[in-house]
mmCIF file of C-alpha atoms in Angstrom:
data_model
loop_
_atom_site.group_PDB
_atom_site.id
_atom_site.type_symbol
_atom_site.label_atom_id
_atom_site.label_comp_id
_atom_site.label_asym_id
_atom_site.label_seq_id
_atom_site.Cartn_x
_atom_site.Cartn_y
_atom_site.Cartn_z
ATOM 1 C CA MET A 137 0.000 0.000 0.000
ATOM 2 C CA THR A 138 1.109 3.549 -0.646
ATOM 3 C CA ILE A 139 -1.106 5.320 1.853
ATOM 4 C CA GLN A 140 0.773 8.279 3.303
ATOM 5 C CA PRO A 141 0.489 10.235 6.576
ATOM 6 C CA VAL A 142 -1.530 13.454 6.241
ATOM 7 C CA ARG A 143 -0.016 16.820 7.153
ATOM 8 C CA LEU A 144 -2.143 18.810 9.590
ATOM 9 C CA PHE A 145 -2.747 22.514 10.145
ATOM 10 C CA GLY A 146 0.457 23.954 11.555
ATOM 11 C CA ASP A 147 2.774 22.113 9.178
ATOM 12 C CA PRO A 148 4.565 24.833 7.158
ATOM 13 C CA ILE A 149 4.193 22.961 3.852
ATOM 14 C CA LEU A 150 0.448 23.676 3.961
ATOM 15 C CA ARG A 151 1.163 27.428 3.810
ATOM 16 C CA ALA A 152 3.803 27.353 1.052
ATOM 17 C CA ARG A 153 3.226 27.714 -2.680
ATOM 18 C CA ALA A 154 3.888 24.374 -4.351
ATOM 19 C CA ALA A 155 6.377 24.181 -7.230
ATOM 20 C CA GLU A 156 5.423 23.526 -10.838
ATOM 21 C CA VAL A 157 5.902 19.942 -11.961
ATOM 22 C CA THR A 158 8.593 19.673 -14.630
ATOM 23 C CA GLY A 159 9.335 15.937 -14.638
ATOM 24 C CA PHE A 160 6.732 13.487 -15.890
ATOM 25 C CA ASP A 161 8.238 10.260 -14.677
ATOM 26 C CA ARG A 162 7.680 7.223 -12.468
ATOM 27 C CA GLU A 163 7.947 9.375 -9.327
ATOM 28 C CA LEU A 164 5.062 11.571 -10.477
ATOM 29 C CA ARG A 165 2.939 8.509 -11.298
ATOM 30 C CA GLN A 166 3.698 7.149 -7.815
ATOM 31 C CA LEU A 167 2.733 10.487 -6.264
ATOM 32 C CA VAL A 168 -0.671 10.382 -8.026
ATOM 33 C CA THR A 169 -1.165 6.807 -6.794
ATOM 34 C CA ASP A 170 -0.160 7.750 -3.228
ATOM 35 C CA LEU A 171 -2.491 10.758 -3.226
ATOM 36 C CA THR A 172 -5.409 8.728 -4.577
ATOM 37 C CA GLU A 173 -4.982 5.870 -2.111
ATOM 38 C CA THR A 174 -4.501 8.251 0.831
ATOM 39 C CA MET A 175 -7.574 10.287 -0.170
ATOM 40 C CA HIS A 176 -9.712 7.142 -0.423
ATOM 41 C CA ASP A 177 -8.342 5.769 2.861
ATOM 42 C CA ASP A 178 -9.306 8.991 4.637
ATOM 43 C CA GLY A 179 -12.713 9.262 2.969
ATOM 44 C CA GLY A 180 -11.952 12.525 1.173
ATOM 45 C CA VAL A 181 -13.115 13.787 -2.205
ATOM 46 C CA GLY A 182 -9.844 15.539 -3.015
ATOM 47 C CA MET A 183 -6.236 15.741 -1.878
ATOM 48 C CA ALA A 184 -3.314 17.949 -2.863
ATOM 49 C CA ALA A 185 0.350 16.908 -2.810
ATOM 50 C CA PRO A 186 1.312 19.281 0.056
ATOM 51 C CA GLN A 187 -1.145 17.392 2.276
ATOM 52 C CA ILE A 188 1.215 14.413 2.169
ATOM 53 C CA GLY A 189 4.324 16.575 2.435
ATOM 54 C CA VAL A 190 5.166 16.966 -1.254
ATOM 55 C CA GLY A 191 5.521 20.552 -2.480
ATOM 56 C CA LEU A 192 4.406 19.971 -6.071
ATOM 57 C CA ARG A 193 1.383 21.308 -7.963
ATOM 58 C CA VAL A 194 -0.636 18.080 -8.147
ATOM 59 C CA PHE A 195 -4.040 17.123 -6.823
ATOM 60 C CA VAL A 196 -6.436 14.209 -7.122
ATOM 61 C CA TYR A 197 -10.219 14.084 -6.838
ATOM 62 C CA ASP A 198 -13.048 11.589 -6.604
ATOM 63 C CA THR A 199 -16.489 13.051 -6.027
ATOM 64 C CA GLY A 200 -18.319 9.837 -6.818
ATOM 65 C CA ASP A 201 -19.392 11.281 -10.174
ATOM 66 C CA ALA A 202 -15.926 12.225 -11.424
ATOM 67 C CA ALA A 203 -12.428 11.061 -10.545
ATOM 68 C CA GLY A 204 -8.969 11.948 -11.759
ATOM 69 C CA HIS A 205 -5.980 14.148 -11.175
ATOM 70 C CA LEU A 206 -4.532 17.436 -12.377
ATOM 71 C CA VAL A 207 -0.902 18.473 -12.611
ATOM 72 C CA ASN A 208 -0.031 22.197 -12.717
ATOM 73 C CA PRO A 209 -3.738 23.072 -12.542
ATOM 74 C CA THR A 210 -5.391 26.381 -13.249
ATOM 75 C CA TRP A 211 -9.072 27.257 -13.241
ATOM 76 C CA THR A 212 -11.334 30.076 -14.323
ATOM 77 C CA VAL A 213 -14.817 30.991 -13.189
ATOM 78 C CA LEU A 214 -17.429 30.367 -15.897
ATOM 79 C CA ASP A 215 -20.102 32.776 -14.653
ATOM 80 C CA ASP A 216 -21.030 34.871 -11.638
ATOM 81 C CA GLN A 217 -23.079 32.195 -9.847
ATOM 82 C CA GLU A 218 -21.826 31.095 -6.450
ATOM 83 C CA GLN A 219 -22.470 28.215 -4.094
ATOM 84 C CA VAL A 220 -22.318 28.226 -0.324
ATOM 85 C CA GLY A 221 -22.045 24.830 1.284
ATOM 86 C CA PRO A 222 -20.273 22.698 3.842
ATOM 87 C CA GLU A 223 -16.580 22.222 3.324
ATOM 88 C CA GLY A 224 -13.957 20.403 5.332
ATOM 89 C CA CYS A 225 -10.336 19.414 4.936
ATOM 90 C CA LEU A 226 -8.376 16.261 5.722
ATOM 91 C CA SER A 227 -5.609 18.533 7.055
ATOM 92 C CA ILE A 228 -8.003 20.119 9.571
ATOM 93 C CA PRO A 229 -9.848 17.090 10.956
ATOM 94 C CA GLY A 230 -13.305 17.437 12.406
ATOM 95 C CA LEU A 231 -14.147 20.909 11.073
ATOM 96 C CA ARG A 232 -16.820 21.703 8.502
ATOM 97 C CA TYR A 233 -18.050 25.185 7.674
ATOM 98 C CA ASP A 234 -20.194 26.708 4.977
ATOM 99 C CA THR A 235 -17.782 28.162 2.442
ATOM 100 C CA ARG A 236 -18.486 30.392 -0.551
ATOM 101 C CA ARG A 237 -17.120 29.174 -3.892
ATOM 102 C CA ALA A 238 -17.835 29.667 -7.581
ATOM 103 C CA LEU A 239 -20.574 27.308 -8.764
ATOM 104 C CA ARG A 240 -18.950 26.562 -12.148
ATOM 105 C CA VAL A 241 -15.312 26.576 -13.181
ATOM 106 C CA ARG A 242 -13.201 25.424 -16.109
ATOM 107 C CA ALA A 243 -10.196 23.441 -14.883
ATOM 108 C CA SER A 244 -7.112 22.852 -16.969
ATOM 109 C CA GLY A 245 -3.646 21.448 -16.595
ATOM 110 C CA VAL A 246 -1.975 18.231 -17.627
ATOM 111 C CA ASP A 247 -2.120 14.615 -16.540
ATOM 112 C CA MET A 248 0.767 12.565 -15.127
ATOM 113 C CA THR A 249 2.094 11.934 -18.643
ATOM 114 C CA GLY A 250 2.050 15.623 -19.585
ATOM 115 C CA ALA A 251 -1.041 15.341 -21.818
ATOM 116 C CA PRO A 252 -3.387 18.358 -21.687
ATOM 117 C CA VAL A 253 -6.536 18.066 -19.568
ATOM 118 C CA GLU A 254 -9.465 20.465 -19.537
ATOM 119 C CA PHE A 255 -12.960 20.065 -18.140
ATOM 120 C CA ASP A 256 -15.878 22.113 -16.880
ATOM 121 C CA ALA A 257 -16.909 21.461 -13.301
ATOM 122 C CA GLU A 258 -20.034 22.340 -11.363
ATOM 123 C CA GLY A 259 -21.171 21.889 -7.774
ATOM 124 C CA LEU A 260 -19.054 19.532 -5.675
ATOM 125 C CA LEU A 261 -16.440 19.006 -8.396
ATOM 126 C CA ALA A 262 -16.067 22.784 -8.845
ATOM 127 C CA ARG A 263 -15.716 23.169 -5.068
ATOM 128 C CA CYS A 264 -13.083 20.417 -5.051
ATOM 129 C CA VAL A 265 -11.055 21.993 -7.891
ATOM 130 C CA GLN A 266 -11.020 25.339 -6.076
ATOM 131 C CA HIS A 267 -10.242 23.831 -2.654
ATOM 132 C CA GLU A 268 -7.371 21.636 -3.895
ATOM 133 C CA SER A 269 -5.940 24.405 -6.100
ATOM 134 C CA ASP A 270 -5.952 26.659 -3.038
ATOM 135 C CA HIS A 271 -3.815 24.067 -1.225
ATOM 136 C CA LEU A 272 -1.223 24.416 -3.983
ATOM 137 C CA ASP A 273 -1.025 28.147 -3.222
ATOM 138 C CA GLY A 274 -0.771 27.687 0.553
ATOM 139 C CA VAL A 275 -4.406 28.703 1.137
ATOM 140 C CA LEU A 276 -6.719 26.717 3.422
ATOM 141 C CA PHE A 277 -10.500 26.714 3.323
ATOM 142 C CA ILE A 278 -10.651 28.447 6.709
ATOM 143 C CA ASP A 279 -9.005 31.458 5.025
ATOM 144 C CA LYS A 280 -12.164 31.792 2.897
ATOM 145 C CA LEU A 281 -14.593 31.857 5.838
ATOM 146 C CA GLU A 282 -16.553 34.830 7.070
ATOM 147 C CA SER A 283 -14.860 36.490 10.055
ATOM 148 C CA ALA A 284 -17.032 34.964 12.811
ATOM 149 C CA ASP A 285 -16.736 31.455 11.348
ATOM 150 C CA ARG A 286 -12.978 31.849 10.902
ATOM 151 C CA LYS A 287 -12.584 32.872 14.551
ATOM 152 C CA ASP A 288 -14.704 29.897 15.619
ATOM 153 C CA ALA A 289 -12.661 27.547 13.413
ATOM 154 C CA MET A 290 -9.369 28.844 14.814
ATOM 155 C CA ARG A 291 -10.673 28.408 18.362
ATOM 156 C CA SER A 292 -11.714 24.833 17.556
ATOM 157 C CA ILE A 293 -8.293 24.112 16.058
ATOM 158 C CA ARG A 294 -6.474 25.537 19.104
ATOM 159 C CA GLU A 295 -8.662 23.426 21.415
ATOM 160 C CA SER A 296 -8.197 20.202 19.430
ATOM 161 C CA ASP A 297 -6.121 17.444 21.006
ATOM 162 C CA TRP A 298 -3.865 17.117 17.953
ATOM 163 C CA PHE A 299 -3.072 20.834 17.721
ATOM 164 C CA ALA A 300 -2.580 21.264 21.466
ATOM 165 C CA ALA A 301 -0.105 18.362 21.357
ATOM 166 C CA GLY A 302 1.797 19.962 18.471
ATOM 167 C CA ILE A 303 0.969 17.114 16.087
ATOM 168 C CA THR A 304 1.353 18.171 12.450
ATOM 169 C CA VAL A 305 1.413 14.734 10.815
ATOM 170 C CA ARG A 306 -1.399 12.208 11.258
ATOM 171 C CA PRO A 307 -0.984 8.562 10.294
ATOM 172 C CA SER A 308 -3.472 7.290 7.750
ATOM 173 C CA ARG A 309 -6.756 5.877 8.963
ATOM 174 C CA SER A 310 -5.872 2.312 7.996
ATOM 175 C CA VAL A 311 -2.532 2.481 9.859
ATOM 176 C CA VAL A 312 -4.315 3.665 13.024
ATOM 177 C CA GLU A 313 -6.961 0.934 12.689
ATOM 178 C CA ARG A 314 -4.297 -1.787 12.207
ATOM 179 C CA GLY A 315 -2.561 -0.559 15.369
ATOM 180 C CA ARG A 316 -5.623 -1.237 17.538
#
């Protein structure tokens, strides 16, 4: 298995801009596999490379309706419609807050072989593209919250057992379950 530990809020890699991918090799294919397996193990719908400690511009997604990955992604808003809905993050366990995002976006980039990829996304997939792309720029979903919700989220993070203990890397769910 290639399930990796997940970096948690407080790890500096989550606040750094990830580097462009320039090598399309076996290591990149392994990174996409690791991200996908870790995301599925943790029950997420998306995961960006910095969340497993790799500072490269790569993310994976699986919303149930669409699955794949993007390397060196960009996105543009397709219209002025927005969505507000619950959002969480595997790097900030236990928190979910209504977050404002564009309803429809056009995502583009390349796949792990360097072939161009472009698709239009709406709803959950659009939210996922924006959320994971933010990770690649060192932005977390709590940064997008209204002031009162952001303060509440920060208080919850400070009061969490993992943050209070200074834990910035969490073993995967399956590793924890095997240890029981």
